[in-house]
Coordinates of C-alpha atoms and ligand atoms in Angstrom, one line a residue:
M57 CA -78.1 -34.2 -3.7
V58 CA -77.0 -30.7 -4.1
D59 CA -78.5 -29.3 -0.9
Q60 CA -76.3 -27.8 1.7
G61 CA -77.6 -29.8 4.5
K62 CA -81.1 -29.5 6.0
P63 CA -82.4 -26.0 6.4
Q64 CA -82.2 -25.1 10.0
G65 CA -84.0 -22.7 12.2
I66 CA -86.9 -21.9 9.9
A67 CA -89.3 -22.2 12.8
N68 CA -90.9 -19.0 11.7
A69 CA -90.8 -18.5 8.0
F70 CA -92.0 -15.0 8.3
S71 CA -89.0 -13.9 10.3
V72 CA -86.0 -12.3 8.5
D73 CA -83.7 -13.5 11.2
D74 CA -82.6 -17.1 10.4
G75 CA -79.2 -17.0 11.9
N76 CA -78.0 -20.6 12.1
I77 CA -74.7 -21.7 10.9
N78 CA -75.0 -24.8 8.8
K79 CA -72.5 -27.4 9.9
K80 CA -72.0 -28.8 6.5
Q81 CA -71.4 -25.4 5.1
Q82 CA -68.6 -24.9 7.5
Q83 CA -67.0 -28.1 6.3
N84 CA -67.3 -27.0 2.8
V85 CA -65.6 -23.8 3.5
D86 CA -62.7 -25.7 5.0
E87 CA -62.3 -27.7 1.8
R88 CA -61.9 -24.9 -0.6
E89 CA -58.2 -25.0 -1.5
P90 CA -56.9 -24.8 -5.0
S91 CA -56.0 -28.1 -6.7
S92 CA -53.0 -29.4 -8.5
S93 CA -51.6 -32.5 -10.1
S94 CA -48.8 -31.8 -7.7
T95 CA -45.4 -33.4 -7.3
K96 CA -44.7 -36.0 -4.7
Q97 CA -42.8 -33.5 -2.6
Q98 CA -45.6 -31.1 -2.8
Q99 CA -48.1 -33.8 -1.8
E100 CA -46.1 -34.6 1.3
E101 CA -46.1 -31.0 2.2
E102 CA -49.8 -31.0 1.8
Q103 CA -50.2 -34.0 4.0
K104 CA -48.2 -32.2 6.6
N105 CA -50.3 -29.2 6.3
V106 CA -53.5 -31.2 6.6
K107 CA -52.2 -32.9 9.7
K108 CA -51.1 -29.5 11.1
K109 CA -54.5 -28.1 10.3
E110 CA -56.3 -30.9 12.0
K111 CA -54.7 -29.9 15.2
E112 CA -55.4 -26.2 14.8
P113 CA -58.7 -24.7 15.7
S114 CA -60.6 -24.4 12.5
F115 CA -61.8 -21.0 11.4
S116 CA -64.6 -20.8 9.1
S117 CA -65.2 -17.7 6.9
T118 CA -68.9 -18.5 7.4
K119 CA -68.6 -17.1 10.9
K120 CA -69.4 -13.6 11.5
T121 CA -66.1 -12.9 13.3
S122 CA -63.3 -11.0 11.7
E123 CA -61.0 -14.1 12.0
G124 CA -61.6 -15.4 8.5
V125 CA -61.0 -12.0 7.0
G126 CA -58.2 -10.5 9.0
D127 CA -55.9 -13.3 10.1
G128 CA -53.2 -12.1 7.8
K129 CA -50.8 -13.2 5.1
K130 CA -49.4 -16.2 6.9
K131 CA -52.6 -18.2 6.9
K132 CA -53.2 -17.2 3.2
E133 CA -49.8 -18.5 2.2
E134 CA -50.2 -21.7 4.1
K135 CA -53.4 -22.2 2.2
N136 CA -51.8 -21.5 -1.1
E137 CA -49.2 -24.2 -0.5
K138 CA -51.9 -26.7 -0.3
H139 CA -53.6 -27.9 -3.4
L140 CA -55.6 -31.0 -2.8
G141 CA -57.8 -30.9 -5.9
L142 CA -61.5 -31.6 -5.7
T143 CA -62.3 -34.4 -3.3
N144 CA -65.6 -35.2 -5.1
K145 CA -66.1 -36.6 -8.6
K146 CA -68.8 -35.2 -10.8
D147 CA -70.1 -38.6 -11.8
D148 CA -69.8 -40.2 -8.4
N149 CA -71.4 -37.7 -6.0
F150 CA -72.7 -34.9 -8.1
G151 CA -74.2 -32.9 -5.2
E152 CA -71.1 -32.8 -3.2
W153 CA -69.0 -32.1 -6.3
Y154 CA -71.2 -29.1 -7.1
S155 CA -71.1 -27.7 -3.6
E156 CA -67.3 -28.1 -3.5
V157 CA -66.6 -26.7 -7.0
V158 CA -68.4 -23.4 -6.6
V159 CA -66.4 -22.6 -3.5
A160 CA -63.1 -24.0 -4.5
T161 CA -63.1 -22.1 -7.8
E162 CA -63.8 -18.9 -5.8
M163 CA -67.1 -18.2 -7.4
L164 CA -69.0 -18.1 -4.2
E165 CA -68.8 -18.3 -0.4
Y166 CA -71.3 -19.7 2.0
N167 CA -72.8 -17.6 4.7
D168 CA -74.1 -18.3 8.2
I169 CA -77.6 -17.8 6.9
S170 CA -78.6 -20.9 5.1
G171 CA -79.4 -20.3 1.4
C172 CA -77.5 -17.0 1.3
Y173 CA -74.2 -16.7 -0.6
V174 CA -71.4 -14.3 -1.3
L175 CA -71.1 -13.9 -5.1
R176 CA -67.4 -13.4 -5.9
Y177 CA -65.6 -11.7 -8.7
S178 CA -65.7 -14.4 -11.3
T179 CA -69.4 -14.9 -10.7
M180 CA -70.1 -11.1 -10.9
H181 CA -68.1 -10.9 -14.1
I182 CA -70.3 -13.5 -15.7
W183 CA -73.4 -11.7 -14.4
K184 CA -72.1 -8.3 -15.6
T185 CA -71.4 -9.7 -19.1
M186 CA -74.9 -11.1 -19.4
R187 CA -76.4 -7.9 -18.1
T188 CA -74.5 -5.8 -20.5
F189 CA -75.8 -7.9 -23.5
F190 CA -79.3 -7.9 -22.2
D191 CA -79.4 -4.2 -21.5
K192 CA -78.2 -3.4 -24.9
E193 CA -80.8 -5.6 -26.5
I194 CA -83.8 -4.4 -24.4
E195 CA -82.7 -0.8 -25.0
K196 CA -83.3 -1.4 -28.7
M197 CA -86.8 -2.5 -27.7
K198 CA -87.2 0.8 -25.9
V199 CA -87.4 -0.8 -22.4
E200 CA -86.5 1.8 -19.8
E201 CA -84.4 1.0 -16.7
H202 CA -86.0 1.8 -13.4
Y203 CA -85.4 1.0 -9.8
F204 CA -88.2 0.4 -7.3
P205 CA -88.0 0.0 -3.5
L206 CA -87.0 -3.2 -1.8
F207 CA -89.8 -3.0 0.7
V208 CA -93.5 -3.8 0.0
S209 CA -96.2 -2.7 2.3
G210 CA -98.4 -5.5 3.5
R211 CA -101.4 -3.7 2.0
A212 CA -99.7 -3.5 -1.4
L213 CA -98.6 -7.1 -1.3
N214 CA -102.1 -8.3 -0.5
Q215 CA -103.6 -6.2 -3.3
E216 CA -103.5 -9.1 -5.6
K217 CA -104.0 -12.1 -3.3
V218 CA -104.7 -14.5 -6.1
H219 CA -101.2 -14.7 -7.5
I220 CA -99.5 -14.3 -4.2
E221 CA -101.5 -17.0 -2.4
G222 CA -99.4 -20.1 -3.1
F223 CA -96.2 -18.1 -2.5
A224 CA -97.1 -16.6 0.9
P225 CA -94.9 -18.9 3.0
E226 CA -91.9 -17.7 1.0
V227 CA -92.3 -14.0 1.8
A228 CA -89.9 -12.5 4.3
W229 CA -91.2 -9.8 6.6
V230 CA -89.6 -7.1 8.7
T231 CA -91.4 -6.8 11.9
K232 CA -89.1 -4.6 14.0
A233 CA -86.9 -1.5 13.7
G234 CA -84.4 -1.9 16.5
D235 CA -86.4 -3.0 19.4
T236 CA -89.5 -1.2 18.3
K237 CA -92.2 -3.3 16.8
L238 CA -93.5 -2.0 13.5
E239 CA -97.1 -1.0 13.4
S240 CA -97.5 -2.9 10.2
P241 CA -94.9 -5.4 9.1
I242 CA -93.1 -4.7 5.8
A243 CA -92.4 -7.4 3.2
I244 CA -89.2 -7.7 1.3
R245 CA -89.9 -8.1 -2.4
P246 CA -90.0 -11.7 -3.7
T247 CA -90.9 -10.1 -7.1
S248 CA -92.1 -6.6 -7.8
E249 CA -95.6 -6.7 -9.4
T250 CA -97.2 -5.2 -6.3
V251 CA -94.6 -2.5 -6.1
I252 CA -94.6 -1.5 -9.8
Y253 CA -98.2 -1.8 -10.9
P254 CA -99.6 1.0 -8.7
Y255 CA -97.2 3.2 -10.6
F256 CA -98.3 1.8 -14.0
S257 CA -101.8 2.7 -12.9
K258 CA -100.7 6.3 -12.2
W259 CA -98.4 6.7 -15.3
I260 CA -100.7 5.2 -17.9
R261 CA -103.6 7.4 -18.7
S262 CA -103.8 7.7 -22.5
H263 CA -103.0 5.6 -25.5
R264 CA -100.0 8.0 -25.9
D265 CA -98.5 6.5 -22.7
L266 CA -98.3 3.1 -24.3
P267 CA -96.4 0.9 -24.6
K268 CA -94.9 1.3 -21.2
K269 CA -91.8 -0.9 -20.8
V270 CA -89.7 -1.0 -17.6
N271 CA -86.9 -3.3 -16.4
Q272 CA -85.1 -3.4 -13.1
W273 CA -82.0 -5.2 -12.0
C274 CA -82.3 -6.1 -8.4
N275 CA -82.2 -8.7 -5.6
V276 CA -85.2 -10.5 -4.4
V277 CA -85.8 -12.6 -1.3
R278 CA -87.7 -15.9 -1.1
M279 CA -87.5 -17.9 2.1
E280 CA -87.0 -21.3 0.5
F281 CA -87.5 -24.1 2.9
S282 CA -85.8 -27.0 1.3
H283 CA -82.5 -27.8 -0.3
P284 CA -80.9 -24.4 -0.6
T285 CA -78.4 -24.9 -3.5
P286 CA -75.9 -22.2 -4.6
F287 CA -77.2 -20.2 -7.5
I288 CA -79.9 -22.8 -8.2
R289 CA -82.1 -22.3 -5.2
S290 CA -81.1 -19.5 -2.8
R291 CA -83.0 -17.3 -0.5
E292 CA -81.7 -14.1 -2.0
F293 CA -80.8 -13.9 -5.7
L294 CA -80.1 -11.3 -8.4
W295 CA -82.3 -11.0 -11.4
Q296 CA -83.8 -8.7 -13.9
E297 CA -87.6 -8.3 -13.9
G298 CA -89.2 -6.7 -16.9
H299 CA -92.8 -5.4 -16.7
T300 CA -94.5 -4.0 -19.8
A301 CA -97.9 -2.8 -20.8
F302 CA -99.5 -2.5 -24.3
A303 CA -102.7 -1.4 -25.9
T304 CA -103.1 -4.7 -27.8
K305 CA -102.7 -8.4 -27.1
E306 CA -100.7 -8.8 -30.4
E307 CA -98.0 -6.4 -29.3
A308 CA -97.8 -8.3 -25.9
D309 CA -97.6 -11.7 -27.7
D310 CA -94.8 -10.5 -29.9
E311 CA -92.8 -9.2 -27.0
V312 CA -93.1 -12.4 -25.0
L313 CA -91.3 -14.3 -27.7
E314 CA -88.8 -11.5 -28.4
I315 CA -87.7 -11.7 -24.8
L316 CA -87.7 -15.5 -24.8
E317 CA -85.3 -15.4 -27.7
L318 CA -82.9 -13.1 -25.7
Y319 CA -83.0 -15.6 -22.9
R320 CA -82.2 -18.4 -25.3
R321 CA -79.3 -16.4 -26.6
L322 CA -78.0 -15.8 -23.0
Y323 CA -78.0 -19.5 -22.3
E324 CA -76.8 -20.7 -25.7
E325 CA -74.5 -18.0 -26.9
F326 CA -73.0 -16.9 -23.6
L327 CA -73.2 -19.8 -21.2
A328 CA -73.0 -22.4 -24.0
V329 CA -75.9 -24.3 -22.4
P330 CA -78.6 -25.7 -24.8
V331 CA -82.2 -24.8 -23.9
V332 CA -85.7 -25.7 -25.2
K333 CA -88.1 -22.9 -25.8
G334 CA -91.7 -23.7 -25.0
M335 CA -95.0 -23.2 -23.3
K336 CA -95.7 -24.0 -19.7
S337 CA -98.8 -26.1 -18.9
E338 CA -101.8 -24.6 -17.2
L339 CA -100.7 -26.2 -14.0
E340 CA -97.1 -25.0 -14.2
K341 CA -97.6 -21.5 -15.5
F342 CA -97.4 -18.5 -13.2
A343 CA -100.8 -18.3 -11.6
G344 CA -101.2 -14.6 -12.5
A345 CA -100.4 -15.2 -16.2
L346 CA -102.6 -15.8 -19.2
Y347 CA -99.8 -18.0 -20.4
T348 CA -96.1 -18.6 -19.5
T349 CA -93.3 -19.4 -21.8
S350 CA -89.9 -20.5 -20.7
V351 CA -86.5 -21.8 -21.7
E352 CA -85.7 -25.1 -20.1
A353 CA -82.3 -26.6 -19.5
F354 CA -81.3 -30.1 -18.5
I355 CA -78.7 -31.4 -16.1
P356 CA -77.7 -34.9 -17.4
N357 CA -76.0 -35.9 -14.1
T358 CA -79.2 -35.7 -12.1
G359 CA -81.6 -36.2 -15.0
R360 CA -83.4 -33.1 -13.9
G361 CA -84.9 -30.3 -16.0
I362 CA -84.4 -26.8 -14.8
Q363 CA -86.5 -23.7 -15.7
G364 CA -84.0 -21.2 -17.1
A365 CA -86.1 -18.1 -17.4
T366 CA -89.7 -17.2 -17.9
S367 CA -91.5 -14.7 -20.2
H368 CA -95.2 -14.3 -19.3
C369 CA -98.1 -12.8 -21.0
L370 CA -100.2 -11.6 -18.1
G371 CA -103.2 -10.7 -20.3
Q372 CA -105.4 -8.2 -18.5
N373 CA -105.3 -10.2 -15.2
F374 CA -103.4 -7.5 -13.3
A375 CA -104.8 -4.5 -15.2
I376 CA -108.5 -5.0 -14.4
A377 CA -110.2 -2.6 -12.1
K378 CA -110.5 -5.2 -9.3
M379 CA -106.7 -5.4 -9.3
F380 CA -104.5 -2.5 -10.2
D381 CA -106.8 -0.7 -12.6
I382 CA -104.2 0.0 -15.3
S383 CA -106.3 1.6 -18.0
F384 CA -106.1 4.1 -20.8
Q385 CA -108.3 6.1 -23.0
N386 CA -108.1 4.9 -26.6
E387 CA -108.4 7.3 -29.5
E388 CA -112.2 7.0 -29.3
K389 CA -112.0 8.1 -25.7
E390 CA -113.1 4.7 -24.4
K391 CA -111.6 3.2 -21.2
C392 CA -109.5 0.1 -22.0
F393 CA -107.4 -2.1 -19.9
V394 CA -103.8 -2.7 -20.9
W395 CA -102.3 -6.0 -21.9
Q396 CA -99.2 -6.8 -19.8
N397 CA -96.2 -9.0 -19.8
S398 CA -93.5 -9.8 -17.3
W399 CA -90.2 -11.6 -17.7
G400 CA -87.3 -12.6 -15.5
Y401 CA -83.8 -14.1 -15.7
S402 CA -81.7 -14.7 -12.7
T403 CA -78.3 -15.8 -11.3
R404 CA -79.7 -19.4 -11.3
S405 CA -78.4 -19.5 -14.9
I406 CA -74.8 -19.4 -13.6
G407 CA -75.4 -22.5 -11.5
V408 CA -76.8 -24.3 -14.6
M409 CA -73.6 -23.4 -16.5
V410 CA -71.4 -24.8 -13.7
M411 CA -73.4 -28.0 -13.6
V412 CA -73.4 -28.5 -17.3
H413 CA -69.7 -27.8 -18.1
G414 CA -67.8 -28.4 -14.9
D415 CA -65.6 -31.6 -14.6
N416 CA -63.4 -33.4 -12.1
K417 CA -60.8 -30.7 -12.3
G418 CA -63.2 -27.9 -11.6
L419 CA -64.9 -25.2 -13.5
V420 CA -65.0 -25.0 -17.3
L421 CA -65.8 -21.5 -18.4
P422 CA -67.1 -20.5 -21.8
P423 CA -64.7 -17.8 -23.1
K424 CA -67.4 -15.2 -23.6
V425 CA -68.1 -15.0 -19.9
A426 CA -64.8 -15.9 -18.4
S427 CA -63.2 -13.1 -16.3
V428 CA -59.8 -14.5 -17.3
Q429 CA -59.8 -16.0 -20.8
V430 CA -56.1 -16.7 -21.1
V431 CA -53.5 -17.3 -18.4
V432 CA -49.8 -17.1 -19.3
I433 CA -47.4 -19.3 -17.3
P434 CA -43.6 -19.2 -17.5
V435 CA -41.9 -22.6 -17.6
F436 CA -38.2 -22.9 -16.9
D437 CA -35.5 -24.9 -15.3
K438 CA -32.6 -23.5 -13.3
D439 CA -30.4 -22.9 -16.3
A440 CA -33.0 -20.8 -18.1
D441 CA -33.0 -17.0 -18.5
K442 CA -35.8 -16.5 -16.1
Q443 CA -36.1 -12.8 -16.6
A444 CA -36.3 -13.1 -20.4
I445 CA -39.1 -15.7 -20.0
F446 CA -41.0 -13.5 -17.5
D447 CA -40.6 -10.6 -20.0
A448 CA -42.0 -12.7 -22.8
C449 CA -45.0 -13.7 -20.6
T450 CA -45.7 -10.0 -19.7
K451 CA -45.3 -9.0 -23.4
T452 CA -47.7 -11.8 -24.4
V453 CA -50.3 -10.6 -21.9
T454 CA -49.9 -7.0 -23.1
I455 CA -50.4 -8.0 -26.8
L456 CA -53.5 -10.1 -25.9
K457 CA -55.0 -7.3 -23.7
E458 CA -54.4 -4.7 -26.4
A459 CA -56.3 -7.0 -28.8
G460 CA -59.2 -7.0 -26.3
F461 CA -58.7 -10.4 -24.6
R462 CA -58.9 -10.8 -20.8
A463 CA -55.4 -12.2 -20.2
E464 CA -53.2 -12.5 -17.1
A465 CA -49.7 -13.8 -16.4
D466 CA -49.1 -15.9 -13.3
L467 CA -45.5 -14.9 -12.3
T468 CA -45.8 -16.2 -8.7
H469 CA -43.2 -18.5 -7.3
Y470 CA -45.4 -21.7 -7.4
K471 CA -44.3 -24.5 -9.7
P472 CA -45.8 -24.7 -13.2
G473 CA -47.7 -27.9 -12.3
W474 CA -49.4 -26.2 -9.4
K475 CA -50.3 -23.2 -11.5
Y476 CA -51.7 -25.4 -14.3
S477 CA -54.1 -27.1 -11.9
H478 CA -55.0 -23.9 -10.1
W479 CA -56.1 -22.2 -13.3
E480 CA -57.7 -25.3 -14.7
M481 CA -59.8 -25.5 -11.5
K482 CA -60.9 -21.9 -12.0
G483 CA -62.0 -22.9 -15.5
V484 CA -59.8 -20.5 -17.5
P485 CA -60.4 -21.5 -21.2
V486 CA -56.8 -21.2 -22.5
R487 CA -53.4 -21.6 -20.9
I488 CA -50.3 -20.3 -22.6
E489 CA -47.0 -21.8 -21.6
I490 CA -43.7 -20.1 -22.4
G491 CA -40.4 -21.8 -21.9
P492 CA -36.9 -21.7 -23.3
K493 CA -37.8 -23.8 -26.3
D494 CA -40.7 -21.6 -27.1
M495 CA -38.5 -18.5 -26.8
A496 CA -35.9 -20.1 -29.2
N497 CA -38.6 -20.9 -31.7
N498 CA -40.6 -17.7 -31.4
Q499 CA -43.7 -19.6 -30.4
V500 CA -46.0 -20.2 -27.4
R501 CA -47.7 -23.4 -26.3
V502 CA -51.5 -23.1 -26.1
V503 CA -53.4 -25.6 -23.9
R504 CA -57.2 -25.8 -24.1
R505 CA -59.2 -26.3 -20.8
D506 CA -62.1 -28.0 -22.5
N507 CA -60.2 -30.9 -24.2
S508 CA -56.6 -30.5 -22.9
S509 CA -55.3 -30.3 -26.5
K510 CA -52.0 -28.6 -27.0
L511 CA -50.9 -26.5 -29.9
D512 CA -47.7 -24.5 -30.6
I513 CA -48.4 -21.2 -32.3
P514 CA -46.0 -18.7 -33.7
T515 CA -45.9 -15.5 -31.7
S516 CA -46.3 -13.6 -35.0
N517 CA -49.8 -15.1 -35.3
L518 CA -50.7 -15.0 -31.6
V519 CA -53.8 -12.7 -31.7
E520 CA -55.5 -14.4 -34.6
Q521 CA -55.0 -17.9 -33.4
V522 CA -56.0 -17.2 -29.8
K523 CA -59.2 -15.6 -31.2
D524 CA -59.9 -18.7 -33.3
I525 CA -59.2 -21.0 -30.4
L526 CA -61.4 -19.1 -28.0
D527 CA -64.2 -19.0 -30.6
D528 CA -63.8 -22.8 -31.1
I529 CA -63.9 -23.5 -27.4
Q530 CA -67.1 -21.5 -27.1
K531 CA -68.6 -23.5 -29.9
S532 CA -67.3 -26.9 -28.7
L533 CA -68.7 -26.4 -25.3
F534 CA -72.1 -25.8 -26.7
D535 CA -71.9 -28.7 -29.1
A536 CA -70.7 -31.1 -26.4
A537 CA -73.4 -30.0 -24.0
K538 CA -76.0 -30.2 -26.8
Q539 CA -74.9 -33.7 -27.8
K540 CA -75.1 -34.8 -24.2
R541 CA -78.5 -33.2 -23.7
D542 CA -79.9 -34.7 -26.9
A543 CA -78.5 -38.1 -26.0
S544 CA -80.6 -37.8 -22.8
I545 CA -83.9 -37.2 -24.6
K546 CA -86.1 -40.2 -24.8
V547 CA -89.3 -40.3 -26.9
V548 CA -91.9 -42.5 -25.2
N549 CA -95.4 -43.6 -26.2
T550 CA -96.5 -45.7 -23.3
W551 CA -96.6 -45.5 -19.5
E552 CA -94.1 -48.3 -19.2
E553 CA -91.6 -46.6 -21.5
F554 CA -92.2 -43.5 -19.6
T555 CA -91.3 -44.9 -16.1
T556 CA -88.3 -46.8 -17.5
A557 CA -87.0 -43.6 -19.1
L558 CA -87.6 -41.7 -15.8
N559 CA -85.6 -44.2 -13.9
Q560 CA -82.8 -43.8 -16.5
K561 CA -82.7 -40.0 -15.8
K562 CA -84.0 -39.2 -19.2
L563 CA -85.5 -36.0 -20.5
I564 CA -88.8 -37.4 -21.7
L565 CA -90.7 -36.3 -24.7
A566 CA -94.2 -37.7 -24.7
P567 CA -97.5 -37.3 -26.6
W568 CA -100.0 -35.8 -24.1
C569 CA -103.7 -35.2 -24.1
D570 CA -103.1 -31.8 -22.4
E571 CA -105.5 -32.4 -19.6
E572 CA -104.8 -31.0 -16.1
E573 CA -106.2 -34.0 -14.2
V574 CA -103.8 -36.3 -16.2
E575 CA -100.8 -34.1 -15.3
I576 CA -101.8 -34.1 -11.6
D577 CA -102.2 -37.9 -11.8
V578 CA -98.8 -38.3 -13.4
K579 CA -97.3 -36.2 -10.6
A580 CA -99.1 -38.4 -8.0
R581 CA -98.0 -41.6 -9.6
T582 CA -94.4 -40.6 -9.8
K583 CA -94.1 -39.1 -6.4
G584 CA -91.2 -40.6 -4.5
E585 CA -88.0 -39.9 -2.8
M586 CA -86.6 -38.2 -5.9
G587 CA -89.6 -35.9 -6.3
A588 CA -92.5 -36.0 -8.7
C589 CA -92.2 -35.9 -12.5
K590 CA -93.9 -32.9 -14.1
T591 CA -94.3 -31.2 -17.4
L592 CA -91.3 -29.0 -18.2
C593 CA -92.7 -27.4 -21.3
T594 CA -94.4 -28.0 -24.6
P595 CA -91.7 -27.2 -27.1
F596 CA -92.6 -24.6 -29.8
D597 CA -90.6 -26.8 -32.1
Q598 CA -93.1 -29.7 -32.3
P599 CA -92.3 -33.0 -34.0
A600 CA -95.1 -34.4 -36.2
L601 CA -97.9 -35.9 -34.3
P602 CA -99.5 -38.6 -36.5
E603 CA -103.3 -38.9 -36.5
G604 CA -104.4 -41.4 -33.9
T605 CA -101.4 -40.9 -31.5
L606 CA -102.5 -41.6 -27.9
C607 CA -101.5 -39.9 -24.7
F608 CA -98.8 -41.9 -22.9
A609 CA -100.6 -41.5 -19.6
S610 CA -104.3 -41.4 -20.2
G611 CA -104.7 -43.3 -23.5
K612 CA -106.8 -40.4 -24.8
R613 CA -106.1 -38.7 -28.1
A614 CA -102.8 -36.8 -27.8
K615 CA -102.8 -33.2 -28.6
K616 CA -99.1 -32.3 -28.4
W617 CA -95.6 -33.4 -27.6
T618 CA -94.5 -32.3 -24.2
Y619 CA -91.3 -32.6 -22.2
W620 CA -91.6 -34.3 -18.8
G621 CA -89.0 -34.8 -16.1
R622 CA -88.0 -34.3 -12.5
S623 CA -86.9 -30.8 -12.0
Y624 CA -85.1 -28.4 -9.8
Ligands
87F177 C1 -92.5 -16.0 -4.2 C2 -93.1 -15.2 -3.3 C3 -94.1 -14.3 -3.6 C4 -92.6 -16.4 -7.8 C5 -92.9 -15.8 -5.6 O1 -91.6 -14.9 -13.2 C6 -94.5 -14.2 -4.9 C7 -93.9 -14.9 -5.9 O2 -95.0 -14.0 -7.7 C8 -94.2 -14.8 -7.3 N1 -92.2 -16.6 -6.5 N2 -93.5 -15.5 -8.2 C9 -93.8 -15.4 -9.6 C10 -93.0 -14.4 -10.3 C11 -93.6 -14.0 -11.5 C12 -92.8 -13.0 -12.4 N3 -92.4 -11.8 -11.8 C13 -91.7 -10.9 -12.6 C14 -91.7 -13.6 -13.1 C15 -90.8 -12.8 -13.9 C16 -90.5 -11.5 -13.3

């Protein structure tokens, strides 16, 4: 599976100091060289390098020493000469492939604290792109950006025990300042309801203070115990959390869906990952919510569903006087409690994108989020006018940049084959090759990362055609992912069909009686090594449910179609 080895040293889940180096992480760090379909000579070089390296003491950048960072140019160059490609295949050993790909493509680095990761430039570019879109959209909705403190007092955290109860083991606590024991331990936010809602109580007095809509972009910490997986399940992650309060339930209901639609767009229009919008079951909803909606993605390789983002209607659960007392005077001067929502989207989404689009060569980035959309590579033999080709590459990049694309030329001394593989691994959507023949014909050769197709385009039409190709890649990635997801959906009617589909790693759509005991029973009956099967969501887009359809699990009258599956 995709875990980075067993979590170590979580003897005390309430301690923030979990400083063990995960052995497997170190191995992974050592495997992170760029790839290539290299020449024989290069491969021999590589073999030599590997042998040499085996004899050398291995440095791991997961160590807290300065060695990994400051050991200079020589080591870096030595690394660059090697390009072994990915050692794992996506369809053979998916978990290892994923762990390898996120590091090899320079998206992320492991850290000596299990479940914590360095997010590198290409990751942060994706995150920034999504943040910019989302900010613009929620600004139209008059959501106001805020920032609330990282620390939560124990008293505040326990103010709403009901919702925190099941999560308590995941909360990290600071117990000391230097050597001095703190009088009262301070929690690190796992989510910010308990930090924000006391201010809502203070800021909301009259109906004129409503609606109140705040959003913050921040990190949160949850001390996950099992299977830390880059992006997907990490102990610290980045997210946005929106918290809003309204005078009426209708306004709150509308906003839940408006935000959910933005989440769908982030997945489908930016990450090119198809999702299902739907309602969580009573068992799977956030305990503090009246109801929870979500977007659900699916990873065909593992046959697991993954919750992509959630938009909750909290009802008046948090507002009531027993909780935070968030109330206002209506126009008739009566005291009323607000209706609240909360919604969150995190860096988990980036892991979903890697899992869905990546292949045996590495990452495949949707053009909309790629930090480099086009890489331009000179191709020449020894008789060619190298400088003229270099100039053509530089000029091509300038033209593309001026047209608003993110383009870069690779004019390093490595061989074209090495460069192709390197940039393919990094998932750059389009490669442009310029050689003597292209120069003579006033054309460039365009190669697509998603389907390897090649096309010669006249330089006079460069910008228009590159735009069309990038748009087409964005669309093709989504279409291909959707086709694969849809091919994984299995409609079942009986328990037997259900278990067969589960074993075939399907995303199961089944008629269900919507009874909690039945859901608990299904979980119990499917519990095994692979983890139990549960409801993912009840899609808003419901197929017809003919009169007399029975629940696949209980045989009672079915009330709805619901997606079931193992999940992350
Ligand atoms: C872990 C530890 C403590 C999830 C936790 O979904 C508390 C929690 O409340 C916790 N893990 N949750 C639920 C988060 C609910 C809600 N918060 C705002 C969201 C969206 C953003």
